[in-house]
CSV table of C-alpha atoms in Angstrom, one decimal:
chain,number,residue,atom,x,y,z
A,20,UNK,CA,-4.3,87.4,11.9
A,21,UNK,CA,-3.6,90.8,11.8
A,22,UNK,CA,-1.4,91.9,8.7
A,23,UNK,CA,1.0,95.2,8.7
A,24,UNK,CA,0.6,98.3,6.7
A,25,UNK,CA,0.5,97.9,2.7
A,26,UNK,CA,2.9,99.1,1.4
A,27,UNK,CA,4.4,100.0,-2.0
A,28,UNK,CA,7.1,97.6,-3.4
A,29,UNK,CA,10.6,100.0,-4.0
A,30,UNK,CA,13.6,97.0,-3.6
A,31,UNK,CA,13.0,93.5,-4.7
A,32,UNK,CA,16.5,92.0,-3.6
A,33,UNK,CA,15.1,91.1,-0.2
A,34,UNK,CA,12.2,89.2,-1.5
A,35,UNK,CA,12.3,85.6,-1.1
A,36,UNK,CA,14.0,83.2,-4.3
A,37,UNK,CA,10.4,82.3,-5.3
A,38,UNK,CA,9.2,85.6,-6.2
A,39,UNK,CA,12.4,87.3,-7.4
A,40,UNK,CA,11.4,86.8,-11.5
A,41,UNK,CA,7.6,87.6,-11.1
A,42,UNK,CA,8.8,90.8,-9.1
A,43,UNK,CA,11.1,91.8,-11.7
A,44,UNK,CA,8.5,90.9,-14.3
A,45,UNK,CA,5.7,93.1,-12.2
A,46,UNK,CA,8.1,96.5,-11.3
A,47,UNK,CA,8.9,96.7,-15.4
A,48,UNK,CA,5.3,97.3,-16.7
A,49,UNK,CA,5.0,101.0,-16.8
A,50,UNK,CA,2.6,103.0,-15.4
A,51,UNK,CA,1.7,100.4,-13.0
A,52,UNK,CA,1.8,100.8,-8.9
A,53,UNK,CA,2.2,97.5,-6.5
A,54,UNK,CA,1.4,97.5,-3.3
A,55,UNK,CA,2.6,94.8,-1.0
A,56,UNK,CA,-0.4,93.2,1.3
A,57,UNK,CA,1.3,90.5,3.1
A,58,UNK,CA,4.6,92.2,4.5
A,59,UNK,CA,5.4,89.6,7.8
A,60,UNK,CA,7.4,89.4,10.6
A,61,UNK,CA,8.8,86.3,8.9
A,62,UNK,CA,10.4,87.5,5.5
A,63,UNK,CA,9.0,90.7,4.9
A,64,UNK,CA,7.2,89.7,1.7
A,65,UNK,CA,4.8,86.6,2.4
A,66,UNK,CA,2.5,84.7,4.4
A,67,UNK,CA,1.9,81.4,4.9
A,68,UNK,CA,-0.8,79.8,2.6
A,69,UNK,CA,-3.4,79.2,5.4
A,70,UNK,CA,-2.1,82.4,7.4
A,71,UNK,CA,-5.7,84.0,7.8
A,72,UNK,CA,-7.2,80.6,8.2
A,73,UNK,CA,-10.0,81.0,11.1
A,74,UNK,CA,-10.5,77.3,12.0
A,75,UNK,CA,-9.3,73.7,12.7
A,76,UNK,CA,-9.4,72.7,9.4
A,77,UNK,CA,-6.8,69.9,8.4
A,78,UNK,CA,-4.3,71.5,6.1
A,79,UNK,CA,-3.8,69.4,2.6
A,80,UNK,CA,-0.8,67.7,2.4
A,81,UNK,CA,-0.3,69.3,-1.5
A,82,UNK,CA,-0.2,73.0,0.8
A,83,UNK,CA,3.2,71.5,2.0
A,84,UNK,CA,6.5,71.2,0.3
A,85,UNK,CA,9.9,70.2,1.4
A,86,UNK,CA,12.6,73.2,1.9
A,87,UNK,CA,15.9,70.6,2.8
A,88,UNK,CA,14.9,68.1,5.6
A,89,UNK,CA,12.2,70.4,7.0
A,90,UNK,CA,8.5,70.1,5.4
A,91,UNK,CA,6.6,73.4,5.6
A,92,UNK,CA,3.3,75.4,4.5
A,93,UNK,CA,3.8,76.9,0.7
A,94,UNK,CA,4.2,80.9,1.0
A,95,UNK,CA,2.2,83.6,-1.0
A,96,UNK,CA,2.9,86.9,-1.5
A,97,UNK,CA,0.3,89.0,-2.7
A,98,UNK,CA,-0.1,92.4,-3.9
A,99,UNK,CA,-2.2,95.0,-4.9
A,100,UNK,CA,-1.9,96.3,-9.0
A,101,UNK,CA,-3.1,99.8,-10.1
A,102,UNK,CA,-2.9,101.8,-13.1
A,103,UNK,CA,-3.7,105.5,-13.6
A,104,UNK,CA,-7.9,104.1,-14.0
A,105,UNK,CA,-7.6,102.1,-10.5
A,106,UNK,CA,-7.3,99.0,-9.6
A,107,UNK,CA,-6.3,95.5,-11.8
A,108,UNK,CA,-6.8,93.5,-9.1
A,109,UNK,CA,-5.1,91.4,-6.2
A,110,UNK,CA,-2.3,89.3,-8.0
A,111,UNK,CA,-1.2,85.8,-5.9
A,112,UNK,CA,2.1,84.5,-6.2
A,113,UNK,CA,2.3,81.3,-4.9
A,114,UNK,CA,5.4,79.4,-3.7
A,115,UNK,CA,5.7,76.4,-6.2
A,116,UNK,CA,7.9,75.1,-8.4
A,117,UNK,CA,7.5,77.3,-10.8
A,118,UNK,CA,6.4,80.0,-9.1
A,119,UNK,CA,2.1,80.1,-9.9
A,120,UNK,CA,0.4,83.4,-10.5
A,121,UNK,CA,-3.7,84.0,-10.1
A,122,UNK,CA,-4.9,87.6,-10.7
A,123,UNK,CA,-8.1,88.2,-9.1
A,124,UNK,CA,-10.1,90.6,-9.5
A,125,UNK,CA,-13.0,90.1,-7.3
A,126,UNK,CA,-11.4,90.9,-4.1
A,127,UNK,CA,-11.2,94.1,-2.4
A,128,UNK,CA,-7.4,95.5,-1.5
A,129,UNK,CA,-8.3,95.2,2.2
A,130,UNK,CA,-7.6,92.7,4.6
A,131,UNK,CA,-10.8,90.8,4.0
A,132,UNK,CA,-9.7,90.5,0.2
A,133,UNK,CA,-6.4,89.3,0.8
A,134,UNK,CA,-8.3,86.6,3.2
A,135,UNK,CA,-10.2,85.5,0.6
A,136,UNK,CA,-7.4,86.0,-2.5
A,137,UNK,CA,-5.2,83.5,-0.2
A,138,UNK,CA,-8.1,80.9,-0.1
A,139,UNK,CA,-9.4,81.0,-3.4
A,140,UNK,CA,-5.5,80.8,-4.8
A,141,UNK,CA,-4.8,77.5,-2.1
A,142,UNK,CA,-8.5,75.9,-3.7
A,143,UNK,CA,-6.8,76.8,-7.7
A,144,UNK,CA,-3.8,75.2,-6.9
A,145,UNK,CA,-5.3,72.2,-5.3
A,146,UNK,CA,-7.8,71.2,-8.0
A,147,UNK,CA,-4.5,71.5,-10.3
A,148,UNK,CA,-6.0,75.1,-11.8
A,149,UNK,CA,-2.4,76.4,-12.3
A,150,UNK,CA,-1.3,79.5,-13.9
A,151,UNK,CA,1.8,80.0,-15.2
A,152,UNK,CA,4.0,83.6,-13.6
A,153,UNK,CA,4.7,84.8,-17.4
A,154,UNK,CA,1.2,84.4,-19.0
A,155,UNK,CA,-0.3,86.4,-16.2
A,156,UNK,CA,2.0,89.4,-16.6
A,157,UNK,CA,1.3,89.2,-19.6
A,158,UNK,CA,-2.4,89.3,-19.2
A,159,UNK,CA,-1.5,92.4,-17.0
A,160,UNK,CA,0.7,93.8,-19.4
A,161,UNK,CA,-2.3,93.7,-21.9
A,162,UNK,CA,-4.7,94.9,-20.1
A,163,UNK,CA,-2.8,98.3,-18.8
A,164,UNK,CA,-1.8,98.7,-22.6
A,165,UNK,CA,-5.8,98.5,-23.5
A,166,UNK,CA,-6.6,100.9,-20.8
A,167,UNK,CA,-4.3,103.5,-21.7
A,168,UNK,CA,-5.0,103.6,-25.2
A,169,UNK,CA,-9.0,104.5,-23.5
């Protein structure tokens, strides 16, 4: 699957209910650019979990989750964090209630990386590896305040 152009994050108000706080959270650490990897054609923000998926793999049932009387595949949204020394890393937000949050920072911000960043978030959240939205802005928020005082 082919994804659009990256692109860097201005409005949040369009994103989907699921990432509305971690956005809000993410745009107020200063000194920090996002770029959006998974803009769609569905809701301009995410893809579905096993979007890059290149086989016939059976989809686990825990990857689904009930939106009214329709069940569907969970959504993530991921995006690209930099400071003024490079990159922090691909940070995963994925659609769960609450919303979880895995900053990786062994992917490349290409579309190879965000391949692998969705697949490596879909195996966390299976084998019940969560992360909690808050502690990992946090972490981020940490982190750009150590490199800045560098």
């Amino acid at each position: 699957m082919a994804l659009e152009l990256p692109q860097q994050i201005q409005a949040i108000d369009t994103a989907p209910d699921f990432l509305q706080e971690p956005l809000s959270k993410l745009v107020s650490i200063p000194e920090v650019s996002i770029t959006l990897m998974t803009a769609s054609h569905q809701d301009g923000w995410s893809l579905a979990i096993n979007a890059m998926q290149d086989d016939s793999r059976a989809i686990d049932s825990r990857l689904y989750l009930r939106d009214g009387h329709i069940k569907r595949i969970r959504r993530a949204c991921i995006v690209h964090v930099e400071d003024r020394n490079g990159s922090l890393g691909l940070l995963v937000l994925l659609e769960a209630t609450p919303t979880q949050a895995y900053l990786l920072t062994e992917f490349p911000a290409n579309e190879e990386g965000v391949s692998l960043a969705l697949e490596t978030s879909a195996i966390k959240f299976l084998t019940k590896r969560r992360s909690l939205t808050s502690g990992t802005i946090q972490q981020l928020r940490q982190i750009v305040r150590k490199r800045r005082q560098k």
